[in-house]
PDB file of C-alpha atoms in Angstrom:
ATOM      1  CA  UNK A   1      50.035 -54.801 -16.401  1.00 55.00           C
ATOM      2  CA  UNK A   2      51.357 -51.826 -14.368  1.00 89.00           C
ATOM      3  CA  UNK A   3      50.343 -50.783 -11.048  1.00 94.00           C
ATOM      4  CA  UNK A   4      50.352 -46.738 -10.714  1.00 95.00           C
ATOM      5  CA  UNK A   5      51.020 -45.665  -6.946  1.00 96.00           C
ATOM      6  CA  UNK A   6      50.097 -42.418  -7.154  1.00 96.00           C
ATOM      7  CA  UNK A   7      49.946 -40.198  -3.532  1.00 97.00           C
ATOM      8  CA  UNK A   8      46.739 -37.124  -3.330  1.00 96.00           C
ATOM      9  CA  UNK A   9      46.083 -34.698  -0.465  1.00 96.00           C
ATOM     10  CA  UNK A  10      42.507 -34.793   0.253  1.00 93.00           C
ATOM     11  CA  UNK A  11      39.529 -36.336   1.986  1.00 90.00           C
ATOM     12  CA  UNK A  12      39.495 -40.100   1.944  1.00 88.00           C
ATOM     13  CA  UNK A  13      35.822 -40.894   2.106  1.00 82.00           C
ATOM     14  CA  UNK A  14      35.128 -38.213  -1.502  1.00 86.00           C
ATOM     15  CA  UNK A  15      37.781 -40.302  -3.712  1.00 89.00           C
ATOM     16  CA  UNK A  16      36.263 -42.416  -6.398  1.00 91.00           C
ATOM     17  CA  UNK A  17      37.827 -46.140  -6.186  1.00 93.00           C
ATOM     18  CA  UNK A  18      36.574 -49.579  -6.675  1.00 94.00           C
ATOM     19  CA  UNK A  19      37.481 -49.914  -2.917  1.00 94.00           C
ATOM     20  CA  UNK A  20      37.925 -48.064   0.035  1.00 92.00           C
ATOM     21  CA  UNK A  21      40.068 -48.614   2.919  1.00 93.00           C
ATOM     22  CA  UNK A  22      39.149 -47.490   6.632  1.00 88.00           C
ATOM     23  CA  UNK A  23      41.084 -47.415   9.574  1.00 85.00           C
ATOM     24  CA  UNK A  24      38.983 -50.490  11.753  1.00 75.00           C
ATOM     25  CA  UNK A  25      36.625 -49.955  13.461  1.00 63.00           C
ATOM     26  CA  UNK A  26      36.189 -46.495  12.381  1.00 59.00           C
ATOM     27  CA  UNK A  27      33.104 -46.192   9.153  1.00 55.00           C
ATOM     28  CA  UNK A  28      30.204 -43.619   8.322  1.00 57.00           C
ATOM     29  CA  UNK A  29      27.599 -43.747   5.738  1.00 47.00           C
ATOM     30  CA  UNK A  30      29.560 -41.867   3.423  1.00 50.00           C
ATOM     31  CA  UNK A  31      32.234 -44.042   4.064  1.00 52.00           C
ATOM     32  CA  UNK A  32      29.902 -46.849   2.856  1.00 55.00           C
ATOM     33  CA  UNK A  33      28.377 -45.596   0.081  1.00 76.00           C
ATOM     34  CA  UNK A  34      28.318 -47.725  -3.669  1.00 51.00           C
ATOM     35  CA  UNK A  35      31.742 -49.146  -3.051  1.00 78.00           C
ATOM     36  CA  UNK A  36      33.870 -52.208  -1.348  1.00 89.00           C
ATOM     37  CA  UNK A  37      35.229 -51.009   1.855  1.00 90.00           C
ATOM     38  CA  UNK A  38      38.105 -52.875   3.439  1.00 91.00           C
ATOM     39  CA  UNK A  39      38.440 -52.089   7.251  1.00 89.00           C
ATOM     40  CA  UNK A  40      42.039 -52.205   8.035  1.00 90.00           C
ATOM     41  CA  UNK A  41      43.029 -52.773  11.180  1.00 88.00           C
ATOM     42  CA  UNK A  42      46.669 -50.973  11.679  1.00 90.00           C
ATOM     43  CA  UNK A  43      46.706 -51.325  15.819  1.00 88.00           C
ATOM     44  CA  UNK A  44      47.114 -53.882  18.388  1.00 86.00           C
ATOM     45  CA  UNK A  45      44.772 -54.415  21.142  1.00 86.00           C
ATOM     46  CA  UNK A  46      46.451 -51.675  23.215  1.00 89.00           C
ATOM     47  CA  UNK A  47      45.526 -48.934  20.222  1.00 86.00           C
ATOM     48  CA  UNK A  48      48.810 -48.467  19.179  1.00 90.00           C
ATOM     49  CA  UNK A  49      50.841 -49.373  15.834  1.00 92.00           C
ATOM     50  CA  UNK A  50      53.429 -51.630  14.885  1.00 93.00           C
ATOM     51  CA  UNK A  51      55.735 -51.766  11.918  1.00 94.00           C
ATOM     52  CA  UNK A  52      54.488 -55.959  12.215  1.00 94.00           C
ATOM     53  CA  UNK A  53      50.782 -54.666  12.686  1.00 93.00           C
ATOM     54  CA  UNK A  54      51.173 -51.544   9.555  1.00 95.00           C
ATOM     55  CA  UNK A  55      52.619 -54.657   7.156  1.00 96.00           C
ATOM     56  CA  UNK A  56      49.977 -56.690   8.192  1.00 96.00           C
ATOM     57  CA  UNK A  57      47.174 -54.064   7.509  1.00 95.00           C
ATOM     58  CA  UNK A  58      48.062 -52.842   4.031  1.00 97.00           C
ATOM     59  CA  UNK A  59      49.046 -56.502   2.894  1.00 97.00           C
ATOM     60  CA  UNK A  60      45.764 -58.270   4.373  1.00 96.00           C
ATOM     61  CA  UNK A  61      43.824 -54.956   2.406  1.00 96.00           C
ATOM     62  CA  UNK A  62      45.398 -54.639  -0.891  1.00 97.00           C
ATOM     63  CA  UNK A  63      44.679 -58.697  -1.105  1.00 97.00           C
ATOM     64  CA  UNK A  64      40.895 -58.110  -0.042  1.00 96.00           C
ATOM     65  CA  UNK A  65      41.193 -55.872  -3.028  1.00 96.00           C
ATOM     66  CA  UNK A  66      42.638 -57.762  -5.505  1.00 96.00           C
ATOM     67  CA  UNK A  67      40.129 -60.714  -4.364  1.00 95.00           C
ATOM     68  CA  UNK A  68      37.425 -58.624  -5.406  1.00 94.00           C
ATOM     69  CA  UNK A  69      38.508 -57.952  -8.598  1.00 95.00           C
ATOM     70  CA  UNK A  70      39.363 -53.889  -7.483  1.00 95.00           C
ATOM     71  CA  UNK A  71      40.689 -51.653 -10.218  1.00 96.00           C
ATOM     72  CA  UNK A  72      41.365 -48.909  -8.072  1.00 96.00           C
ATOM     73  CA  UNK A  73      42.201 -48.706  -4.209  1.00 96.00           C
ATOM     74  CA  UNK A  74      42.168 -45.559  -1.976  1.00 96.00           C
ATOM     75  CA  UNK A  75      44.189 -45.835   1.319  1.00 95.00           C
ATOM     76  CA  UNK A  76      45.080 -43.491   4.141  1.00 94.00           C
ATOM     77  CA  UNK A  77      47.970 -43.110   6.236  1.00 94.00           C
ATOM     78  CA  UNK A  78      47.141 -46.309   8.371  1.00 93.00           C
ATOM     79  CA  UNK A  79      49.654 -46.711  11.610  1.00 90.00           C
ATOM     80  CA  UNK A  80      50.065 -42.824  11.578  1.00 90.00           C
ATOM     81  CA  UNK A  81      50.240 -41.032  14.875  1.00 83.00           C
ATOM     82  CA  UNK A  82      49.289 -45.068  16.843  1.00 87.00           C
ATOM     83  CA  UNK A  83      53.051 -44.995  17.632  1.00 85.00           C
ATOM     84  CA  UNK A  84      54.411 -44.558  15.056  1.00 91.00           C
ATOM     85  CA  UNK A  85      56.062 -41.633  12.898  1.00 93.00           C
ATOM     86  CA  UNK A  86      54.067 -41.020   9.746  1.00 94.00           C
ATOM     87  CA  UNK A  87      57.988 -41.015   7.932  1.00 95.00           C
ATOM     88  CA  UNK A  88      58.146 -44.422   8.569  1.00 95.00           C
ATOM     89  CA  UNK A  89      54.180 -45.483   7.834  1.00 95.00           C
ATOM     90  CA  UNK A  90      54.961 -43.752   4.456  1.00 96.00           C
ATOM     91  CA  UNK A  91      57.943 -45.915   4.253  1.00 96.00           C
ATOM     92  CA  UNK A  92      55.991 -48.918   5.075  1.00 97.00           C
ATOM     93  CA  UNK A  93      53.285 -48.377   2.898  1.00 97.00           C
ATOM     94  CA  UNK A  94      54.995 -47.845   0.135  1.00 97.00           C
ATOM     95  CA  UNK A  95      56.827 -50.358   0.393  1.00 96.00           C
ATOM     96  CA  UNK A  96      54.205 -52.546   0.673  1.00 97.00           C
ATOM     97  CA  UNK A  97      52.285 -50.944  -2.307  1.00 97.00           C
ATOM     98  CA  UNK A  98      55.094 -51.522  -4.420  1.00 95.00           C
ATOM     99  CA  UNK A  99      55.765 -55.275  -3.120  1.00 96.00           C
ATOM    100  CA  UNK A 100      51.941 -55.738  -4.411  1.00 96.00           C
ATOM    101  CA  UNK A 101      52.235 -54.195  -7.621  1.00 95.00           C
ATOM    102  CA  UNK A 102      55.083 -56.592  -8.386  1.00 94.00           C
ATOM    103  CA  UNK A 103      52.659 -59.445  -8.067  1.00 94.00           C
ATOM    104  CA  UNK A 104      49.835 -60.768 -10.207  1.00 94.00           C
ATOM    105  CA  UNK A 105      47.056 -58.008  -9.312  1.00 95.00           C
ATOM    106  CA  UNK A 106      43.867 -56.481 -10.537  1.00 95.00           C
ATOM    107  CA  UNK A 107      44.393 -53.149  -9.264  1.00 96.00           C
ATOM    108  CA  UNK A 108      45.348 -50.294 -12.002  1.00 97.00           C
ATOM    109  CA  UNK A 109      45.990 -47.914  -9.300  1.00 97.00           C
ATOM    110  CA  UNK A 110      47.343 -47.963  -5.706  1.00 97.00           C
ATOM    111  CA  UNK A 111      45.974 -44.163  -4.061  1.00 97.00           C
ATOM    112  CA  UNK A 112      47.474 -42.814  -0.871  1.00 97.00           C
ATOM    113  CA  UNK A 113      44.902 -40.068  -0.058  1.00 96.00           C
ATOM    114  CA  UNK A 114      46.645 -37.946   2.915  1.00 95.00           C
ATOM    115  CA  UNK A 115      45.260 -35.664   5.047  1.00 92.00           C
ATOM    116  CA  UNK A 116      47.167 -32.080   5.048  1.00 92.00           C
ATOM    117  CA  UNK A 117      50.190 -31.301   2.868  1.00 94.00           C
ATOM    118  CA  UNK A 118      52.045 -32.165   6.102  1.00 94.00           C
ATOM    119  CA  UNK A 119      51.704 -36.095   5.406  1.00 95.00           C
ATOM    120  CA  UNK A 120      51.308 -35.680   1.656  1.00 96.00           C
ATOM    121  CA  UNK A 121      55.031 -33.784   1.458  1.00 96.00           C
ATOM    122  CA  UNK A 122      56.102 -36.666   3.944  1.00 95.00           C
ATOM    123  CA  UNK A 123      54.899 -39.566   1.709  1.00 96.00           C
ATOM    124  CA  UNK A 124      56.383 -37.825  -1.602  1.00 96.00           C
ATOM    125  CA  UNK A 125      59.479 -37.716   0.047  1.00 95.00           C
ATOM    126  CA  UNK A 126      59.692 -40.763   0.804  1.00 95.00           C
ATOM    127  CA  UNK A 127      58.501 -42.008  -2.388  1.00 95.00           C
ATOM    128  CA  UNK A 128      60.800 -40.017  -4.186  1.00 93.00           C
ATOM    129  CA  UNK A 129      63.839 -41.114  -1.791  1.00 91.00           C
ATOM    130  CA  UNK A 130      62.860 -44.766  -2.874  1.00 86.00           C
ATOM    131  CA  UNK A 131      62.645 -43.647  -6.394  1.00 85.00           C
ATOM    132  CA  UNK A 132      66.148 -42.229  -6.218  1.00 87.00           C
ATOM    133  CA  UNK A 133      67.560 -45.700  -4.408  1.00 85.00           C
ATOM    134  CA  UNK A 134      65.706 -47.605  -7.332  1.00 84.00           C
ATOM    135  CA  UNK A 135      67.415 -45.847 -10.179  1.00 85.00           C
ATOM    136  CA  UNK A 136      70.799 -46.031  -8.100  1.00 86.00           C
ATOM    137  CA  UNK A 137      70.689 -49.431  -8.268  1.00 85.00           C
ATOM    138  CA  UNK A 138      69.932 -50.209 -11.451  1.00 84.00           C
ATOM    139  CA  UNK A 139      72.862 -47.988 -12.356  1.00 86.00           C
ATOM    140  CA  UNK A 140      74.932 -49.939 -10.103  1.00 87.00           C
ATOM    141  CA  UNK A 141      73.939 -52.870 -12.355  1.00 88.00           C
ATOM    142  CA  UNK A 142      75.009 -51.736 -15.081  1.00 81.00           C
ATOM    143  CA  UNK A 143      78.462 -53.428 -16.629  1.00 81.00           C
ATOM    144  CA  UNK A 144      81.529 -50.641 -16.357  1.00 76.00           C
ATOM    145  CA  UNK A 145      82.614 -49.815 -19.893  1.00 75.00           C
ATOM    146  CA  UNK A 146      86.384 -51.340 -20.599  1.00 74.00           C
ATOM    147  CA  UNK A 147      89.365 -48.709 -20.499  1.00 69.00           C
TER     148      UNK A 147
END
């Protein structure tokens, strides 16, 4: 089975998804509403992020997901603006996201749901720099033809 990461600019709490994840301890009632909400906490206990702390997060929620049977995940930009950059959240994340989706999984779908084009453009940059560095390699791989 394959895992689709897919990135959307947008409003966390209106995306449909088996589960939701939320910045700890931050929730609403929307926020809660008919689904399985993961709070993820990103931050230590001095409210600031860590690359240790952003790993920690997204691997401790896509596993709550994937323990509850999830087809579909919703994330936000966890670690972002906590200290810091959101270039190297998105690099985290993905990373992450991409770690899980190589593993035995019941999600379908992996969904970054940003806030602004600002941090979508930032994450599908750095998606599509991975992307790049992917196909590279593979290239790289590949046995050189004989003269």
């Amino acid at each position: 089975m394959s895992v689709r990461i897919t990135l959307k600019e947008g409003e966390l709490a209106s995306e449909p998804a088996d589960a939701l994840v939320i910045p700890a301890p931050r929730a609403s009632e929307a926020e809660l509403a008919a689904r399985f909400v993961i709070r993820a906490v990103a931050t230590g206990p001095d409210g600031t992020a860590s690359e240790a702390s952003v790993r920690g997060a997204i691997r401790s929620a896509l596993a709550a997901a994937r323990e509850h049977g999830a087809k579909s995940v919703v994330l936000p930009a966890l670690g972002a603006g906590a200290g810091l950059s959101l270039q190297r959240c998105a690099e985290i994340l993905l990373e992450e996201a991409r770690a899980h989706a190589e593993q035995p999984t019941s999600l379908e779908e992996i969904r970054f749901v940003l806030s602004g084009e600002p941090a979508y453009r930032m994450f599908e940059m750095v998606n599509d720099s991975a992307r790049v560095a992917e196909q590279l390699a593979k290239l790289r791989q590949r046995p050189r033809p004989s003269k």
